CSV table of C-alpha atoms in Angstrom, one decimal:
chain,number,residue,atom,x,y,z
A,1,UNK,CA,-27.2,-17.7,42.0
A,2,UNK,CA,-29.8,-18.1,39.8
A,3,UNK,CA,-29.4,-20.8,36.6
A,4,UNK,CA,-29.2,-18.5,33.0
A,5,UNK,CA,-30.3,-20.4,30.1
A,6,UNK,CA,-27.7,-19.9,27.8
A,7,UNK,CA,-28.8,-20.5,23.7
A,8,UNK,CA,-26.2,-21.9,21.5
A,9,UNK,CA,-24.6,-20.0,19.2
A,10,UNK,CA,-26.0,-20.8,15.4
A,11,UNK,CA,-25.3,-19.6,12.4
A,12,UNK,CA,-27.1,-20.5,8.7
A,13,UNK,CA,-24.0,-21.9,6.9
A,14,UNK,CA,-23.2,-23.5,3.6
A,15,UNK,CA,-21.8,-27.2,3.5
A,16,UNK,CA,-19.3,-28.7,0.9
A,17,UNK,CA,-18.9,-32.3,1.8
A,18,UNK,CA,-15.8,-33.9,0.4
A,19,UNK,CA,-15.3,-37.9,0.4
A,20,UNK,CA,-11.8,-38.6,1.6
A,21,UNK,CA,-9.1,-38.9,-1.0
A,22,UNK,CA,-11.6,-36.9,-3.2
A,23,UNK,CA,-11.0,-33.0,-4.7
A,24,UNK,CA,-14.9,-33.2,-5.7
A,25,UNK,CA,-17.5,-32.0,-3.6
A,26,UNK,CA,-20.0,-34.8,-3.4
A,27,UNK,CA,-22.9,-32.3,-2.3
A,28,UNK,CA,-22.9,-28.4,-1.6
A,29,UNK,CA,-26.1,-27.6,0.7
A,30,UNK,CA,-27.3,-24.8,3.1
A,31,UNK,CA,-26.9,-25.9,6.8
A,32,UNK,CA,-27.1,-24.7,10.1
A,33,UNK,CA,-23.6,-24.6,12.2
A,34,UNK,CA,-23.9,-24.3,16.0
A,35,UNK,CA,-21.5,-24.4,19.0
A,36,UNK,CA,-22.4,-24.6,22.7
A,37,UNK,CA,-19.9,-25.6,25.4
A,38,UNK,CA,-17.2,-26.4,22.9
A,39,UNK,CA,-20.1,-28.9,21.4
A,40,UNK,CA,-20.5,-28.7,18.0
A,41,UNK,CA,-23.2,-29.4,15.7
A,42,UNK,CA,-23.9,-29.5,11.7
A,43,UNK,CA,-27.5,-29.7,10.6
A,44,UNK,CA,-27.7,-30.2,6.9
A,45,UNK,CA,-30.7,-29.1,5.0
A,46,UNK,CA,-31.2,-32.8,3.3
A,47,UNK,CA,-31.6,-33.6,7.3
A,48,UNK,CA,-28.6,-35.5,8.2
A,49,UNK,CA,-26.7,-34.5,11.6
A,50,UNK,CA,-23.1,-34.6,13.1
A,51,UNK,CA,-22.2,-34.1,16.1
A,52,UNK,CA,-19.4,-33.4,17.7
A,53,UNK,CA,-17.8,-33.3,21.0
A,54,UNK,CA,-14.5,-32.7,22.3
A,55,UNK,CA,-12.3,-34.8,24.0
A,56,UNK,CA,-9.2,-34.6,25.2
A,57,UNK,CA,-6.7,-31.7,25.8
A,58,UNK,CA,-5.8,-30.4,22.6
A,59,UNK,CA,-8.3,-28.3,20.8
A,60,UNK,CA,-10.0,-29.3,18.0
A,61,UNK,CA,-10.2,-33.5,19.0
A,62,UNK,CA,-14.0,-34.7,18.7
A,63,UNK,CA,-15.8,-37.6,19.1
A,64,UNK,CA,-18.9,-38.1,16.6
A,65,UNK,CA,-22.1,-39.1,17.5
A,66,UNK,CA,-21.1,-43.0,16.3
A,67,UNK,CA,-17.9,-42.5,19.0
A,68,UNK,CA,-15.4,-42.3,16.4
A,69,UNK,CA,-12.7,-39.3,15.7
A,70,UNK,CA,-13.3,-35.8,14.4
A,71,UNK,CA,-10.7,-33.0,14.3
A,72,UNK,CA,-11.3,-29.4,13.2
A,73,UNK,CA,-8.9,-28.9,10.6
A,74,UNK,CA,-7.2,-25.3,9.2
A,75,UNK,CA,-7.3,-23.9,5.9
A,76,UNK,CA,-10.6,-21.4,6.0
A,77,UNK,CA,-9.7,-18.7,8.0
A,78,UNK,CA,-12.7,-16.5,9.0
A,79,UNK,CA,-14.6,-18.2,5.5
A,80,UNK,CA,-15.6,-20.7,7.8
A,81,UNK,CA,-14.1,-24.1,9.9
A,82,UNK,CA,-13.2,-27.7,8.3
A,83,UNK,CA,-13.9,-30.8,9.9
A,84,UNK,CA,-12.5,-34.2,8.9
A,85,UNK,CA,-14.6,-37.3,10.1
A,86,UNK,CA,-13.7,-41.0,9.2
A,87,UNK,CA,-15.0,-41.0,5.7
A,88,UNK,CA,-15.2,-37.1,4.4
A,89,UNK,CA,-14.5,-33.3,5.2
A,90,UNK,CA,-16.8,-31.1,5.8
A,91,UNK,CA,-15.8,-27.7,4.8
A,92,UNK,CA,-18.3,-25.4,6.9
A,93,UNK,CA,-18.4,-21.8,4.6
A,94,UNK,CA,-19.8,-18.9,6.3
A,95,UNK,CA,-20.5,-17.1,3.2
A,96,UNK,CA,-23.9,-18.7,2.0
A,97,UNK,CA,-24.1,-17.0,-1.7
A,98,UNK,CA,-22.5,-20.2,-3.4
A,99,UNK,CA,-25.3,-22.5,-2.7
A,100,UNK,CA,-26.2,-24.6,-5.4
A,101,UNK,CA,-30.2,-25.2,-6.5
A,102,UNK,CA,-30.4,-21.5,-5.4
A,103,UNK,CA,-30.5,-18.3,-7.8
A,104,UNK,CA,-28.1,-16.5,-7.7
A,105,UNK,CA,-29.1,-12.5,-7.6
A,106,UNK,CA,-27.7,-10.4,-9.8
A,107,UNK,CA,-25.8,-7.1,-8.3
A,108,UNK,CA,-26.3,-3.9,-9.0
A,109,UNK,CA,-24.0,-3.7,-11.8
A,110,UNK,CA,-25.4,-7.0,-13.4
A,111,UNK,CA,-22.9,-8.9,-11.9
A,112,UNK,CA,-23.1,-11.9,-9.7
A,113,UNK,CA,-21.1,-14.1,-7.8
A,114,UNK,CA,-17.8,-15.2,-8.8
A,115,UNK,CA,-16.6,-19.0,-9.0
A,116,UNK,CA,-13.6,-20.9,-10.0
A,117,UNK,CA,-14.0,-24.0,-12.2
A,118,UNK,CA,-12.3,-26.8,-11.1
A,119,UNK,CA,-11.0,-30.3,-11.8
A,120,UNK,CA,-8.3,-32.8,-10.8
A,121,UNK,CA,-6.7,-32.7,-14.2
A,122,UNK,CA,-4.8,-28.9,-15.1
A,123,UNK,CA,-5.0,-30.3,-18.6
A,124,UNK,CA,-9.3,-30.7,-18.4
A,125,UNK,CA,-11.8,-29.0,-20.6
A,126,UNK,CA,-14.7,-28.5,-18.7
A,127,UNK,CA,-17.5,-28.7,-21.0
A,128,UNK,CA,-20.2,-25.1,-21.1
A,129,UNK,CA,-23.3,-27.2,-22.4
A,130,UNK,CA,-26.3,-25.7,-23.7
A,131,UNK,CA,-28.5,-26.8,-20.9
A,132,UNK,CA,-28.8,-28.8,-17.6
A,133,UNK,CA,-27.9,-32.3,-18.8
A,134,UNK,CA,-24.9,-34.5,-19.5
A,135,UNK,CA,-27.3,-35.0,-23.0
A,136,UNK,CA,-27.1,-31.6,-24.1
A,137,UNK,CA,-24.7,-30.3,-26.5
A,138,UNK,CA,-21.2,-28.6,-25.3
A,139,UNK,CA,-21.3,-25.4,-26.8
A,140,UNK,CA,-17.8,-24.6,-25.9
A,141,UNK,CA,-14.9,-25.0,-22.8
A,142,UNK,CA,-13.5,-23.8,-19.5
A,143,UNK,CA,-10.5,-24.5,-18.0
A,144,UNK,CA,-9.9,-25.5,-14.3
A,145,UNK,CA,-8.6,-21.8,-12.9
A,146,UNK,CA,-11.2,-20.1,-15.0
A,147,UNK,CA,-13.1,-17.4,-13.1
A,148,UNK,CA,-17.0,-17.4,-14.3
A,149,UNK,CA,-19.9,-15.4,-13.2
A,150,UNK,CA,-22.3,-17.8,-11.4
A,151,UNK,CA,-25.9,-17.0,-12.3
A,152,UNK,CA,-27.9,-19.4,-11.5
A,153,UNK,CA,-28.1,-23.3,-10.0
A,154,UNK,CA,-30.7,-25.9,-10.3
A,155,UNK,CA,-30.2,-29.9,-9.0
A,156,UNK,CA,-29.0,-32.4,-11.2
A,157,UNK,CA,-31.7,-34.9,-12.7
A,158,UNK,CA,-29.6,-37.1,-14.9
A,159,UNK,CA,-28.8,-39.5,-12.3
A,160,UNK,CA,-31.3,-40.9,-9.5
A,161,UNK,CA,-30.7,-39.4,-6.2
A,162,UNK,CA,-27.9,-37.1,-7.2
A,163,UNK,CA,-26.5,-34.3,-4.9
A,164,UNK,CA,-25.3,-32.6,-7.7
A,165,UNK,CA,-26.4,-29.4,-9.5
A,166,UNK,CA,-26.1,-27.7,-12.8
A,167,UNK,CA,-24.8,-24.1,-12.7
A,168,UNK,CA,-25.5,-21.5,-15.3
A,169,UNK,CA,-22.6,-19.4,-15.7
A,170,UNK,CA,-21.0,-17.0,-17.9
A,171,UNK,CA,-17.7,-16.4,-19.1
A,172,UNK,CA,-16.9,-12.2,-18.5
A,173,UNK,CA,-14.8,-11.7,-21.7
A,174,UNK,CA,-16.2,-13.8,-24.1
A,175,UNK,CA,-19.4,-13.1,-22.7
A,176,UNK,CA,-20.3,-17.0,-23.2
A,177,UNK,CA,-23.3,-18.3,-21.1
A,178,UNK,CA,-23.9,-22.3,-20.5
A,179,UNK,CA,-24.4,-24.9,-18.1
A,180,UNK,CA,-21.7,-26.8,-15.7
A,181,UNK,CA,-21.9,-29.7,-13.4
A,182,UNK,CA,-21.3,-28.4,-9.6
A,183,UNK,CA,-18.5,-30.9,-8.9
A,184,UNK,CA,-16.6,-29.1,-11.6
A,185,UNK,CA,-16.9,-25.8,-9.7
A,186,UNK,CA,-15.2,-24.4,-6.6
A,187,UNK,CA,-18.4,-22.1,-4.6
A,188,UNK,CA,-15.7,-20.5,-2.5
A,189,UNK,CA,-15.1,-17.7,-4.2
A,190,UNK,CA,-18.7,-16.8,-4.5
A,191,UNK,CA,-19.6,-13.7,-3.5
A,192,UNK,CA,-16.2,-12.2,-3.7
């Protein structure tokens, strides 16, 4: 027998990491998903690292690379594979299209992705402001449930260090165009 090297399977991915407890994404970025050997590892784009490796009998128990527990959770179907550490989820999307800080291209018809806006409260208004900022002016409302055209992202600058990004988006029958913050948005839709 002669040794085959054998290259891991990889995969450019999108990652929405979620804080435990939390219903906000505290950062949406590209990132690289691979799997070799039952190994798993998540390479984000801001250059952190996990890495995971099983243990045990049942499928889906991991150890991280700091020796504590990981578990693959369900919920995606063939969207992609969630993974719960001790402080957040990772929700791994196979569909790349939602990434924030990225345009968005427009379709053939004029039409671009899809999102759903989002909050913890059913009873929110989600501000639609006039630009990029928490300083600019709302110019109007969503709702959490509300399905918007996503037309463009760009990161957040009103706070130092933020993961966050503003999304341009508009409203398909009031036709109503404005900026909202990323953690009020839900990217999985995008594309559909």
């Amino acid at each position: 027998m002669f040794p085959v090297a054998v290259k891991a399977d990889t995969v450019n991915a999108r990652c929405d990491l979620y804080p435990l407890g939390s219903d906000r994404a505290s950062a949406v970025l590209p990132c690289t998903f691979s799997q070799r050997q039952g190994n798993v590892g998540i390479a984000l784009e801001d250059g952190h690292r996990y890495d995971f490796r099983p243990v045990g009998d049942q499928p889906g128990n991991f150890v991280d690379q700091n020796g504590q527990g990981a578990y693959r959770q369900a919920g995606l179907g063939d969207r992609g594979q969630i993974y719960q550490t001790a402080y957040e989820r990772i929700y791994v999307y196979w569909d790349t299209s939602g990434i924030p800080g990225r345009a968005v291209a427009a379709g053939p018809s004029g039409q671009g992705s899809f999102v759903t806006l989002s909050a913890s409260d059913p009873n929110t208004r989600i501000n639609l402001r006039s630009s990029a900022t928490i300083d600019s002016v709302p110019e109007g409302y969503g709702i959490p449930g509300d399905r918007v055209q996503l037309l463009q992202c760009v990161p957040d600058h009103d706070r130092y260090e933020s993961t966050l990004n503003w999304c341009e988006v508009r409203f398909p029958q009031s036709r109503a165009v404005g900026w909202v913050r990323s953690d009020f948005i839900i990217f999985e839709d995008a594309g559909e």
